[in-house]
Coordinates of C-alpha atoms in Angstrom, one line a residue:
X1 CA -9.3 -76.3 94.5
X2 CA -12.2 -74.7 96.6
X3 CA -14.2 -72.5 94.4
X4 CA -15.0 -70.1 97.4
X5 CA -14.1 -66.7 96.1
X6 CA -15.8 -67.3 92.8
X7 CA -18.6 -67.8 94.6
X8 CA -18.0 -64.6 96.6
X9 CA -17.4 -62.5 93.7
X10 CA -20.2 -64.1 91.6
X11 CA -23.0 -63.7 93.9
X12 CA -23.4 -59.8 94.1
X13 CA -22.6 -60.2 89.9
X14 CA -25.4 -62.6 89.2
X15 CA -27.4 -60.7 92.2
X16 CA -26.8 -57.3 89.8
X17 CA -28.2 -59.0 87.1
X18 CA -31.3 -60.1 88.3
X19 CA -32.3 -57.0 90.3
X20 CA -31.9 -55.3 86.9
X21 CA -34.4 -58.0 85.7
X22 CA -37.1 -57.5 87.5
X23 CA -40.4 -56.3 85.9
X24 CA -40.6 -52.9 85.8
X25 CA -43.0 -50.5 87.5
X26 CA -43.4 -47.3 89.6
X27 CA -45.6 -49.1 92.1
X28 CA -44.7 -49.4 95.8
X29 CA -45.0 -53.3 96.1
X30 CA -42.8 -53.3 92.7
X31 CA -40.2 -51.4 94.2
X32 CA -40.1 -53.2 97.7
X33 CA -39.4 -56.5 95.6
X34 CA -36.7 -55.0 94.1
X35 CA -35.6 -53.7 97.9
X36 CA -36.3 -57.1 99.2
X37 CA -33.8 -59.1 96.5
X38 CA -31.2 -56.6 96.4
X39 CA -30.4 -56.8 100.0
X40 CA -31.4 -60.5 100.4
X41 CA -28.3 -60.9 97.6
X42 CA -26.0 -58.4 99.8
X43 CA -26.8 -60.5 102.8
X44 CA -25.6 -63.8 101.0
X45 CA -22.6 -61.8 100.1
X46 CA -21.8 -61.1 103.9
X47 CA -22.6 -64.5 104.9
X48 CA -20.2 -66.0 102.2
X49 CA -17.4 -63.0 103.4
X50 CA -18.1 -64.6 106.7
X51 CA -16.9 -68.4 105.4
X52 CA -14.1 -66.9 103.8
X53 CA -12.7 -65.1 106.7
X54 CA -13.7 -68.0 108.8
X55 CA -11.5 -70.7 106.8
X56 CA -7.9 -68.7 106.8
X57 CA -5.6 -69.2 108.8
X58 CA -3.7 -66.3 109.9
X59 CA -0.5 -69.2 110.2
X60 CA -0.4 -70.6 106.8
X61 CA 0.7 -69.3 103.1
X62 CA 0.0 -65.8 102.4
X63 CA -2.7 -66.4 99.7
X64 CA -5.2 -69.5 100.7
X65 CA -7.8 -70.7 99.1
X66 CA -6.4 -70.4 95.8
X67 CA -8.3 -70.7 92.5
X68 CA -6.8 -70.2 88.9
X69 CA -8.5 -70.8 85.3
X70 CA -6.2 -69.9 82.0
X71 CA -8.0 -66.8 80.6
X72 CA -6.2 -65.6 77.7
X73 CA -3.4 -68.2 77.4
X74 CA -1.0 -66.4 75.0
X75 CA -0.7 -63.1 76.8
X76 CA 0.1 -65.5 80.7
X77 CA -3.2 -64.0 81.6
X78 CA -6.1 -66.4 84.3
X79 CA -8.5 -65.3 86.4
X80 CA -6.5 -66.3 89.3
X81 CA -8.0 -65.6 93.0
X82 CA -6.5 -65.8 96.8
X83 CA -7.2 -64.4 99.6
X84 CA -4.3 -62.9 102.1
X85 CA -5.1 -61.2 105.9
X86 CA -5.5 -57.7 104.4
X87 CA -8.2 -58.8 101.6
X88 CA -9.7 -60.5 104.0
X89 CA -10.5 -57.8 106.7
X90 CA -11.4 -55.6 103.4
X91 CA -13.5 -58.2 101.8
X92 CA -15.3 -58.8 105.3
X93 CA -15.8 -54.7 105.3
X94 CA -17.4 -54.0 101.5
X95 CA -19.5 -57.2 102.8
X96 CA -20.7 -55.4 106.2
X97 CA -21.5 -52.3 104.8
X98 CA -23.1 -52.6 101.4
X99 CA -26.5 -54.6 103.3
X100 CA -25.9 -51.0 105.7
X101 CA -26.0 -49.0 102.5
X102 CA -29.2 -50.8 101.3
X103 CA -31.0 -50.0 104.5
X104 CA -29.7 -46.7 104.8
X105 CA -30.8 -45.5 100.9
X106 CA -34.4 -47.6 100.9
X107 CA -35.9 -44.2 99.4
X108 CA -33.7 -42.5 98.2
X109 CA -34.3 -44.1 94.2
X110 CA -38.2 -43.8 94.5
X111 CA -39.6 -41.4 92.0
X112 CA -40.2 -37.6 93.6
X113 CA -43.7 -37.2 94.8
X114 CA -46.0 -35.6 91.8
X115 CA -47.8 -32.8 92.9
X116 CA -51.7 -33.7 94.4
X117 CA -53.9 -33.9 91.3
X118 CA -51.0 -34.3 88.7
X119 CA -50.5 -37.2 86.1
X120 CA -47.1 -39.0 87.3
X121 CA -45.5 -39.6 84.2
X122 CA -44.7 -43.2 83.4
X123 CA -41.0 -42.8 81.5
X124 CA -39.1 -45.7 81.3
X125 CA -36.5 -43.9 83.7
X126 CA -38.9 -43.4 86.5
X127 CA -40.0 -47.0 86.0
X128 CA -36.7 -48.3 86.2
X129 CA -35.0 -46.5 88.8
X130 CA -35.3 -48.7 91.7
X131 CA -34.2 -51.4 89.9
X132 CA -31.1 -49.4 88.8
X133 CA -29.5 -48.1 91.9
X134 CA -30.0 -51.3 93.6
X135 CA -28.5 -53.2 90.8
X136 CA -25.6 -50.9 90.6
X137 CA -24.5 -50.9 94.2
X138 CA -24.3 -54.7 93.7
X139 CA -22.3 -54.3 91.1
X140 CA -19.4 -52.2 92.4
X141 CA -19.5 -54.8 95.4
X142 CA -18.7 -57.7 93.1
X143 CA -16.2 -55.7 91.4
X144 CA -14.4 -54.7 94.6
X145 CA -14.6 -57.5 96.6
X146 CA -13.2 -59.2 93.0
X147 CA -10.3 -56.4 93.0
X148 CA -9.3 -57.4 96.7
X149 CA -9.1 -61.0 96.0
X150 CA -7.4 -61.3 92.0
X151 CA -4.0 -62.0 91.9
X152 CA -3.2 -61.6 88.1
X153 CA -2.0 -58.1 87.5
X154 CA -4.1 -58.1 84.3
X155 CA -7.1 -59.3 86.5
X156 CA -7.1 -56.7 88.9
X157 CA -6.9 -54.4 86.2
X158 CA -10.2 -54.7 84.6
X159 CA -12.1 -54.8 87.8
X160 CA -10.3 -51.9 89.2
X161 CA -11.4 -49.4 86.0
X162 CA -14.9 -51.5 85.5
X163 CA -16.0 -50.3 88.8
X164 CA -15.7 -46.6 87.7
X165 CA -18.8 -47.3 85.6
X166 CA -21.6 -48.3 87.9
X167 CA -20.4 -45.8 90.4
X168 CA -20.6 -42.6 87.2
X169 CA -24.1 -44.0 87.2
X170 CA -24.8 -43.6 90.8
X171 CA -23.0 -40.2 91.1
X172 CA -24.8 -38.6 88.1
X173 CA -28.1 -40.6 87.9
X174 CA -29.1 -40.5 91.7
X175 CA -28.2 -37.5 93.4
X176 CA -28.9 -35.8 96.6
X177 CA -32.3 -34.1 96.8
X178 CA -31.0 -31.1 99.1
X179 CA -28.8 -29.8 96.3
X180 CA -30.7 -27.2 95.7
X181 CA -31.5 -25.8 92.1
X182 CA -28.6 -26.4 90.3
X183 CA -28.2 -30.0 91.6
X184 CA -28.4 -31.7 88.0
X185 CA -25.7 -29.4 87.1
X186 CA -23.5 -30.1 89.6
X187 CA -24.4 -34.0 90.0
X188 CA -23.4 -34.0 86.7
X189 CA -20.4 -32.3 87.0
X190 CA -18.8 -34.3 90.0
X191 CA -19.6 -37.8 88.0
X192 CA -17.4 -36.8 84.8
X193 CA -14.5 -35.3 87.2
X194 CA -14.7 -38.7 89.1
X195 CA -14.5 -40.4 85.6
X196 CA -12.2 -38.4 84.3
X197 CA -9.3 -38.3 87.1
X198 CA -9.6 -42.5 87.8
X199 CA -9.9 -42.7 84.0
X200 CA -6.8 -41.1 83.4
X201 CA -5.3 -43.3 86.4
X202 CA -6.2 -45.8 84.2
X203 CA -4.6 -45.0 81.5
X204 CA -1.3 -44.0 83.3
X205 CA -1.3 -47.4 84.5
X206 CA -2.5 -49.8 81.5
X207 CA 0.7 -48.4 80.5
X208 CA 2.7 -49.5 83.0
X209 CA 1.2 -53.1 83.3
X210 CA 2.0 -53.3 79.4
X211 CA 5.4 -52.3 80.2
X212 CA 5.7 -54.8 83.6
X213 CA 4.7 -57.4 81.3
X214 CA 7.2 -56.6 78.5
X215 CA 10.5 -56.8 80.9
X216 CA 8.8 -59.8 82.5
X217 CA 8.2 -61.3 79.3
X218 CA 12.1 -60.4 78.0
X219 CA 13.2 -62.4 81.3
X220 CA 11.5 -65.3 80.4
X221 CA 8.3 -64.9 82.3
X222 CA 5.5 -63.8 80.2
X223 CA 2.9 -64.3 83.0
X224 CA 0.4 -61.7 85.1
X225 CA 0.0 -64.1 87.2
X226 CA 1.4 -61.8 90.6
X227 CA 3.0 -64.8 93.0
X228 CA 5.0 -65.6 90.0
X229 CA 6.4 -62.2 89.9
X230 CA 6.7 -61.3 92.9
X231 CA 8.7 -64.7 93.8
X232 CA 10.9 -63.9 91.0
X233 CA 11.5 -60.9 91.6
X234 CA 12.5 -61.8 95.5
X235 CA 14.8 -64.5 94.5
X236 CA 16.6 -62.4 92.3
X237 CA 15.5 -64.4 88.7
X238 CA 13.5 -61.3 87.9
X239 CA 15.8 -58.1 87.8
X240 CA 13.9 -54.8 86.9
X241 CA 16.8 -51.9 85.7
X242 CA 16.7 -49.2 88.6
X243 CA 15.1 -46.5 85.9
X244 CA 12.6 -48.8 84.5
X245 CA 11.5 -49.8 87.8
X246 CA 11.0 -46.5 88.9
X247 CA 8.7 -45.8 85.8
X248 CA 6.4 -48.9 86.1
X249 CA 6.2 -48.0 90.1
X250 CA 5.2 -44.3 89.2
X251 CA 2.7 -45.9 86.9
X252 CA 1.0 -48.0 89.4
X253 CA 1.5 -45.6 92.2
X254 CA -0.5 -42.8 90.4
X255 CA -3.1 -44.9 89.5
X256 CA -3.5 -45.8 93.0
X257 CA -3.3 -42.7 94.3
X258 CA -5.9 -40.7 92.2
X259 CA -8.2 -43.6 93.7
X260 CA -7.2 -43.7 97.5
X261 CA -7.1 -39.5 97.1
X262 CA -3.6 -38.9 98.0
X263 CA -3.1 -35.3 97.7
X264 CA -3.0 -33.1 95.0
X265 CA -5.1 -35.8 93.4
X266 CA -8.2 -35.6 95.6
X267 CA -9.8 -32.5 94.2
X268 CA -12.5 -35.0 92.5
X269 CA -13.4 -36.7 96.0
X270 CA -15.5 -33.7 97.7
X271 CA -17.8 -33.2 94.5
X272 CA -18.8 -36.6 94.2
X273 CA -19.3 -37.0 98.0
X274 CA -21.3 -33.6 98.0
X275 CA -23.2 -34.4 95.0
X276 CA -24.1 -38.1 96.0
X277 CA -26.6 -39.7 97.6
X278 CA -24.9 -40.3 101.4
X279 CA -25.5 -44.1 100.7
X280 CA -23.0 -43.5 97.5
X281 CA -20.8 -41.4 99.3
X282 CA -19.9 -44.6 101.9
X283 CA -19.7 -46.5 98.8
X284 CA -16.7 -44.2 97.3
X285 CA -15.0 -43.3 100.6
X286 CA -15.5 -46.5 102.3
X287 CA -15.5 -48.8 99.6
X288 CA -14.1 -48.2 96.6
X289 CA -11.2 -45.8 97.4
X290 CA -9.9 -48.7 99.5
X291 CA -9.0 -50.6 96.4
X292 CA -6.1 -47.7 95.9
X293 CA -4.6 -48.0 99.4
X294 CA -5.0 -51.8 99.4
X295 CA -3.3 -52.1 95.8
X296 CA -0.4 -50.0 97.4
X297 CA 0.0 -52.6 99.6
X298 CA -0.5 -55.2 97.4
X299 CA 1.1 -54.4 93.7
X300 CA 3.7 -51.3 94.7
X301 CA 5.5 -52.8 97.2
X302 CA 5.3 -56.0 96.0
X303 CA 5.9 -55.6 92.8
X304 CA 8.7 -52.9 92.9
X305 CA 10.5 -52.7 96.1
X306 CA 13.7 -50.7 95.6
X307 CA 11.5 -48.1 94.3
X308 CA 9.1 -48.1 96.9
X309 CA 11.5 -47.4 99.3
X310 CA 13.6 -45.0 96.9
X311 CA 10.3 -43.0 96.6
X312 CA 8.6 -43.3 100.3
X313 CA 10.2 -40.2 101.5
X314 CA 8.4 -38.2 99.0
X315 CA 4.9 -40.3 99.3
X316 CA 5.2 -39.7 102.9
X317 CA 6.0 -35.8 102.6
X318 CA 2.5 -35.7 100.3
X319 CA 0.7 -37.5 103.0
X320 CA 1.4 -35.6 106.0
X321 CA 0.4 -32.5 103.3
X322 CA -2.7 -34.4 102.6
X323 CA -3.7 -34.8 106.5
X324 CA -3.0 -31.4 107.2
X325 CA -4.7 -30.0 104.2
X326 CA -7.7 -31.9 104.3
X327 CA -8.4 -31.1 108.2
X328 CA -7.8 -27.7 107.3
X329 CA -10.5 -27.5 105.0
X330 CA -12.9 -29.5 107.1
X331 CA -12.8 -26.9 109.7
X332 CA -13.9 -24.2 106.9
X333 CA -16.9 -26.2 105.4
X334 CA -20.3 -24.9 105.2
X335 CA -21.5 -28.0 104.1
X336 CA -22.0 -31.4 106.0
X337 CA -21.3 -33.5 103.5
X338 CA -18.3 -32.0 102.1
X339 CA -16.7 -31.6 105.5
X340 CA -16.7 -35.5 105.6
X341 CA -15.2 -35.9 102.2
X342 CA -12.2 -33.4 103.4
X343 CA -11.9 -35.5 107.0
X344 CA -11.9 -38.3 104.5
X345 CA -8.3 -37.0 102.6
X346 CA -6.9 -36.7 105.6
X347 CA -7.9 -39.8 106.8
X348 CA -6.4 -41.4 104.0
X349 CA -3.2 -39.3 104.6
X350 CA -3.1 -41.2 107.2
X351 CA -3.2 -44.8 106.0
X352 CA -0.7 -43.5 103.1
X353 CA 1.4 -42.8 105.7
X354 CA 1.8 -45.8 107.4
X355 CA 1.8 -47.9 104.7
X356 CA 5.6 -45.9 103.6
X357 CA 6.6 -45.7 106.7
X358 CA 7.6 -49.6 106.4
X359 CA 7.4 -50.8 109.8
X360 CA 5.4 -53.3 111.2
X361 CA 3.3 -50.9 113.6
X362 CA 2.8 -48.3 110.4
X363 CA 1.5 -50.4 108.0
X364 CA -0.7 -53.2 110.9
X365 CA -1.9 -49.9 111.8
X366 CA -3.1 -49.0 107.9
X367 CA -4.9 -52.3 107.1
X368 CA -6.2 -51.1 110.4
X369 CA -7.4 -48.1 109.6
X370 CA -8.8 -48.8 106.0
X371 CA -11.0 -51.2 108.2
X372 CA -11.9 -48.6 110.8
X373 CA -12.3 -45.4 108.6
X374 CA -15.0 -47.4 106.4
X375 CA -16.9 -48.1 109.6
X376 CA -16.4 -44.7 111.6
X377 CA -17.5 -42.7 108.1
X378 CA -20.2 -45.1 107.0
X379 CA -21.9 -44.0 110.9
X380 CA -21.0 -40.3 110.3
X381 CA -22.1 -40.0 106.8
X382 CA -25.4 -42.2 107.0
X383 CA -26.5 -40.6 110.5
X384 CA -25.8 -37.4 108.6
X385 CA -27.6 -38.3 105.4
X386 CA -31.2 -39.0 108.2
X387 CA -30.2 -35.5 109.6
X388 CA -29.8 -33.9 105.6
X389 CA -33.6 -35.6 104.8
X390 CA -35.3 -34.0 107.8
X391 CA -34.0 -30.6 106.9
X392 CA -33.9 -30.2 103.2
X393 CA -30.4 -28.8 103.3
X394 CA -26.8 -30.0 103.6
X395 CA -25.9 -26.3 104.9
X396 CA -24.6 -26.1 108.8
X397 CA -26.1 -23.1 109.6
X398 CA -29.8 -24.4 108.8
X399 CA -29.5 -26.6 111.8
X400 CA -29.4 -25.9 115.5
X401 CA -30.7 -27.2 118.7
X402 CA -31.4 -31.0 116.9
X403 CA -30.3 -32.8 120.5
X404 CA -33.6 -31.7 121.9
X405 CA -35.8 -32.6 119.6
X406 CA -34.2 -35.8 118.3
X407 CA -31.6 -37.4 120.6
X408 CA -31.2 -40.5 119.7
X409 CA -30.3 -38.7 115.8
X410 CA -27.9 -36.8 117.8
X411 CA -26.5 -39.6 120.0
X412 CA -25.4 -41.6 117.0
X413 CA -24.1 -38.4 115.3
X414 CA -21.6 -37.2 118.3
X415 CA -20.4 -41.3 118.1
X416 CA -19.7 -41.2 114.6
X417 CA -17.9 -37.5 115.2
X418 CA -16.1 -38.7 117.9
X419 CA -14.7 -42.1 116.1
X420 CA -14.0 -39.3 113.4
X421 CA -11.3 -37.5 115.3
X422 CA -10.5 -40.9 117.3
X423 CA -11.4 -40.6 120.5
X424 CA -9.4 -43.4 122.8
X425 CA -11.6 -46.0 123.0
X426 CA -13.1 -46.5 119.7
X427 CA -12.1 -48.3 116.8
X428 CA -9.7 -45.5 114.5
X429 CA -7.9 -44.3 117.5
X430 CA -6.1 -47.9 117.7
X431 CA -5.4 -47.4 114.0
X432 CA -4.7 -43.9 114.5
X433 CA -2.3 -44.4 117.3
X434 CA -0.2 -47.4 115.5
X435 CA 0.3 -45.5 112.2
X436 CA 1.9 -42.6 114.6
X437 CA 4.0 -44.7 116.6
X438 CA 4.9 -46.5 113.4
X439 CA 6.0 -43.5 111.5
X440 CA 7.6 -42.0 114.3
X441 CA 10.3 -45.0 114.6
X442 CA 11.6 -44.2 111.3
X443 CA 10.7 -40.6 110.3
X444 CA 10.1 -38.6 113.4
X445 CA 9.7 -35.2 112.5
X446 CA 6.9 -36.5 109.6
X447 CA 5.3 -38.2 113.0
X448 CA 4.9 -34.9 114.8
X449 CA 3.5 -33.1 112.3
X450 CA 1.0 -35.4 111.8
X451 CA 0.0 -35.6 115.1
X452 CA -1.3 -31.7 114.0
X453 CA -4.2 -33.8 112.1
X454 CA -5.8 -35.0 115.3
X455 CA -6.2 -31.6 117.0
X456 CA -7.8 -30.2 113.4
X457 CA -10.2 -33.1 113.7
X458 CA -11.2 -32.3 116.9
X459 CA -11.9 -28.9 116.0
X460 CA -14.0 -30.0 112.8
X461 CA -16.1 -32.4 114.6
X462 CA -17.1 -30.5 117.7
X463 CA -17.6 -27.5 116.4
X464 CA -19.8 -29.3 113.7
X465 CA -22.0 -30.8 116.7
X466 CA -21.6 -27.8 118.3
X467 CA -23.6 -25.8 115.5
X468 CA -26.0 -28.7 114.4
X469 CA -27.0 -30.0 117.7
X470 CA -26.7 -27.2 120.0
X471 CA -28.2 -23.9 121.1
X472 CA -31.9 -22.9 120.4
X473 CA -33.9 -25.1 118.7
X474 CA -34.7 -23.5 115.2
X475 CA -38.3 -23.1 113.7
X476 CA -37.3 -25.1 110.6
X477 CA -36.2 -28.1 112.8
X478 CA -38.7 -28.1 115.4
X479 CA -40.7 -30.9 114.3
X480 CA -38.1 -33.3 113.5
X481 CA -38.4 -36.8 114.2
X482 CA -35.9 -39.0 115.7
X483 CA -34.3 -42.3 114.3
X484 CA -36.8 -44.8 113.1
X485 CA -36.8 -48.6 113.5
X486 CA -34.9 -49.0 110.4
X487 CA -32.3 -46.1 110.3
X488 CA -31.8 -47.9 114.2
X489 CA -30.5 -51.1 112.3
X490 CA -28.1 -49.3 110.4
X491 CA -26.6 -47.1 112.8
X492 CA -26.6 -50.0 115.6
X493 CA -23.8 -52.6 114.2
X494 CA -22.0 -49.5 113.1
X495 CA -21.8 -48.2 116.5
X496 CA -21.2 -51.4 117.8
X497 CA -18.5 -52.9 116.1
X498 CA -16.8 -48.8 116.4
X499 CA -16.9 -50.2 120.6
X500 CA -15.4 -53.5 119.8
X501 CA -12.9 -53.1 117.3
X502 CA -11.7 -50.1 119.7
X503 CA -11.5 -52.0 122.4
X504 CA -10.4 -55.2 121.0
X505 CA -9.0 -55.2 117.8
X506 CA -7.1 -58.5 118.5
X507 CA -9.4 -60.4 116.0
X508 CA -8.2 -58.1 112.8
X509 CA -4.4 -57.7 113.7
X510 CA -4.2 -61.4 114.3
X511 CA -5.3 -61.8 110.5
X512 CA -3.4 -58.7 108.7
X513 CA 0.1 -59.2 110.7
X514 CA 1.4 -62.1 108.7
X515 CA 0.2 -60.3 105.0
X516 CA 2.2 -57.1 106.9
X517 CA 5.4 -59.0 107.9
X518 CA 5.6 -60.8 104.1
X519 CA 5.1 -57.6 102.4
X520 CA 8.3 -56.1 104.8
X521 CA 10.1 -58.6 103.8
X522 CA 9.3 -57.9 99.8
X523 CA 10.7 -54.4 100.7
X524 CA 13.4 -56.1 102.4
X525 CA 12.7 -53.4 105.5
X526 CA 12.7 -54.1 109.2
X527 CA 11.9 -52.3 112.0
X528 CA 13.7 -49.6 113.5
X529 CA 16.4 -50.9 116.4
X530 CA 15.5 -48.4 119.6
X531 CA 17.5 -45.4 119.8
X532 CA 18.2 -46.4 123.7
X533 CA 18.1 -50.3 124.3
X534 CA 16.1 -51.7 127.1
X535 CA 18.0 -52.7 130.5
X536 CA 19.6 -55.9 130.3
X537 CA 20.5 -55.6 126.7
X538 CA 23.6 -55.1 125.1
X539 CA 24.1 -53.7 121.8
X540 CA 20.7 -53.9 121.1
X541 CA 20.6 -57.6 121.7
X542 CA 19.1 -59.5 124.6
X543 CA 21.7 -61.2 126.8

């Protein structure tokens, strides 16, 4: 038994740990040590991601590289581990873009400049806060990259509500400096509504995992452990009453969807993207509300399928409100930042939608986009963060004219726009394109409704560039500089793997397709027949 994805999870852990160690101190070669470990520790992470995706086989069992140690015996619970296609690709993902993070936030924890001639107070907060946001963003890596590969219900659990803590802390403790006045306030603000709505997710579905547990138990399996269950429950030994079923699957499914947003749950997502630093912000859109769609994937329709399916009208009818709705609101945003976090719902009505759809195409094209969204809004957000420092201000109208006075900035912005509204050619418009065709073989009018969310998100994003790097050059962003070295290295792999991944995405499908086709099968769903078979078939069959 290959210990692998302990290793993988423990890393960014112990990496945590010792970045929070480190001697304090407000002084510039104090904080670049700190720098230096943290993302040292983040690159070890992707190098390990690398080795894990590297050793599965997209033809063998679903979960590989299994580990499982007894954790609480009596309750059935271990701290069991495997890897499938879809934690894989995601895995690989949290692994790419944390390092990206790292680079892209270097400054953003150092103390604000004192005033010439004042005494810089030496508080134990301003000492420490290097150490702190570097160790936290390590944390949440371990914990996700620990929720994508547990399979024990209980497991999963934990690490799913742990992770809300170390992200509170970066919402509320490290905030964007062009806040304005009130910033505190409203930093403050957006980190307990982010508690509060995945806290009460939480709850909802501690309840439910008692009560999966409790028929499980009655049926002679008192285990978490979530191939036992599932293999039960697919070979008919473990029979959930339709009511009861329905309940638990509710549980989980709200849970999930506070966390991915699915609308009307999303109204905490825009705050705490507005309110963050932008390195934060790819760590919540990018990062952590994956967990929710993944665990969809994962633990709903694994878990329950008749109510999956009894349900995925109404989950669908939500998401294609959620697309429309958060394009909608994109178009109407003053602010940068928040226009991201509302291209972000619908994004994410997007991947909800092909994930119920339950076809093959639909839910290839999910894992797909869960890949591609992180990547596309990691470039868009970041670039936009370097654009927000220049200025001062998250506010659209206080920019104008950048193109000619910093290019390259506004190069890398118009890619990250266009893989925003998924322009053919880069990475989410393969994504894009199969959730569409996916849905459309089994709910057609949902399909073309949908399809609405691509023109809103080419509205939102040109007219966005349109405003920002357009028309006369304002006075307050005359003198702005262009891209430096470093902001260079973050915005490079981003653009570069939008290029691939668009253009050949054969490396990602070839991994998630076999999780895709076991998890049909759990939901005992096939795809569509054609309306109209092809010439030379019969009855739908080939002669």
């Amino acid at each position: 038994m290959s210990a692998l994805l302990t290793v993988t999870c423990a890393v960014p852990a112990a990496g945590a740990v010792l970045t929070a160690a480190l001697p304090a101190g407000s002084s510039q070669a104090r904080r670049r040590t700190t720098k230096a470990v943290a993302l040292a520790v983040s690159a070890a992470t992707l190098a390990l991601a690398g080795v894990v995706a590297a050793q599965f086989r997209s033809g063998g069992p679903r979960y590989q590289l299994t580990e499982h140690h007894s954790w609480i015996r009596s309750f059935g619970i271990s701290f069991s581990l495997g890897v499938d296609g879809i934690g894989a690709v995601l895995v690989l993902l949290t692994a790419v873009l944390v390092p990206l993070v790292m680079l892209a936030s270097w400054h953003d924890p150092d103390p604000a400049p004192t005033p010439e001639g004042a005494v810089e107070a030496q508080t134990f907060e301003r000492k420490r806060r290097t150490q702190g946001f570097f160790a936290l963003i390590l944390a949440v890596e371990a914990m996700v990259i620990l929720s994508f590969l547990a399979t024990d219900v209980f497991l999963f659990y934990v690490f799913f509500e742990a992770m809300l803590i170390p992200m509170y802390f970066l919402i509320g403790g490290f905030g964007d400096r062009a806040g304005g006045p009130d910033s505190a306030k409203q930093r403050s603000y957006a980190a307990v509504k982010f508690l509060l709505y995945n806290l009460l997710g939480g709850l909802v579905m501690l309840a439910a995992v008692i009560g999966l547990y409790v028929v499980a138990q009655d049926q002679g399996f008192g285990t978490f452990d979530l191939q036992t269950l599932t293999g039960a429950i697919a070979d008919g030994k473990l029979v959930i009453n339709t009511n009861a079923e329905r309940a638990l699957f509710l549980g989980f499914f709200f849970a999930f969807a506070v966390k991915a947003p699915l609308w009307p749950l999303h109204t905490w997502l825009p705050n705490a993207m507005g309110e963050s630093t932008p390195g934060t912000a790819v760590l919540i859109t990018a990062v952590v509300d994956k967990v929710g769609t993944f665990a969809m994937l994962r633990f709903c329709l694994g878990l329950f399928p008749n109510a999956s399916r009894f349900f995925a009208p109404a989950i669908l009818v939500l998401a294609v409100i959620g697309i429309l709705y958060g394009a909608l609101l994109a178009v109407g945003q003053k602010d940068i930042k928040r226009l991201v976090a509302y291209a972000s719902i619908s994004h994410f009505g997007f991947i909800i939608m092909g994930i119920f759809a339950m076809t093959s195409q639909g839910q290839s094209g999910a894992t797909l986009y869960m890949v591609n969204h992180g990547i596309s809004t990691a470039l868009l957000m970041l670039v936009a963060g370097f654009l927000i420092s220049r200025r001062g201000s998250r506010l659209i109208a206080d920019f104008g004219g950048v193109q000619k006075v910093a290019p390259v900035l506004a190069g890398t912005f118009l890619v990250g726009g266009l893989a925003t509204l998924s322009l053919p050619g880069l990475a989410p418009f393969v994504s894009e394109f199969l959730v569409l065709v996916g849905t459309f073989t089994r709910y057609p009018a949902l399909g073309i409704v949908a399809t609405l969310g691509i023109v809103l998100a080419a509205l939102y994003v040109l007219v966005l560039y349109q405003r920002t790097m357009t028309g006369p050059v304002k006075p307050q962003v005359a003198g702005m500089a262009d891209l430096k070295a470093r902001e260079l290295l973050v915005a490079a792999p981003l653009i570069a793997l939008t290029i691939v991944l668009g253009v050949y995405p054969k490396p990602l499908t070839d991994l998630v397709n076999p999780a895709v086709a076991d998890t049909l099968s759990q939901v005992h769903r096939t795809d569509p027949a054609p309306a109209h078979p092809v010439a030379g078939t019969a009855g739908g069959e080939t002669k």
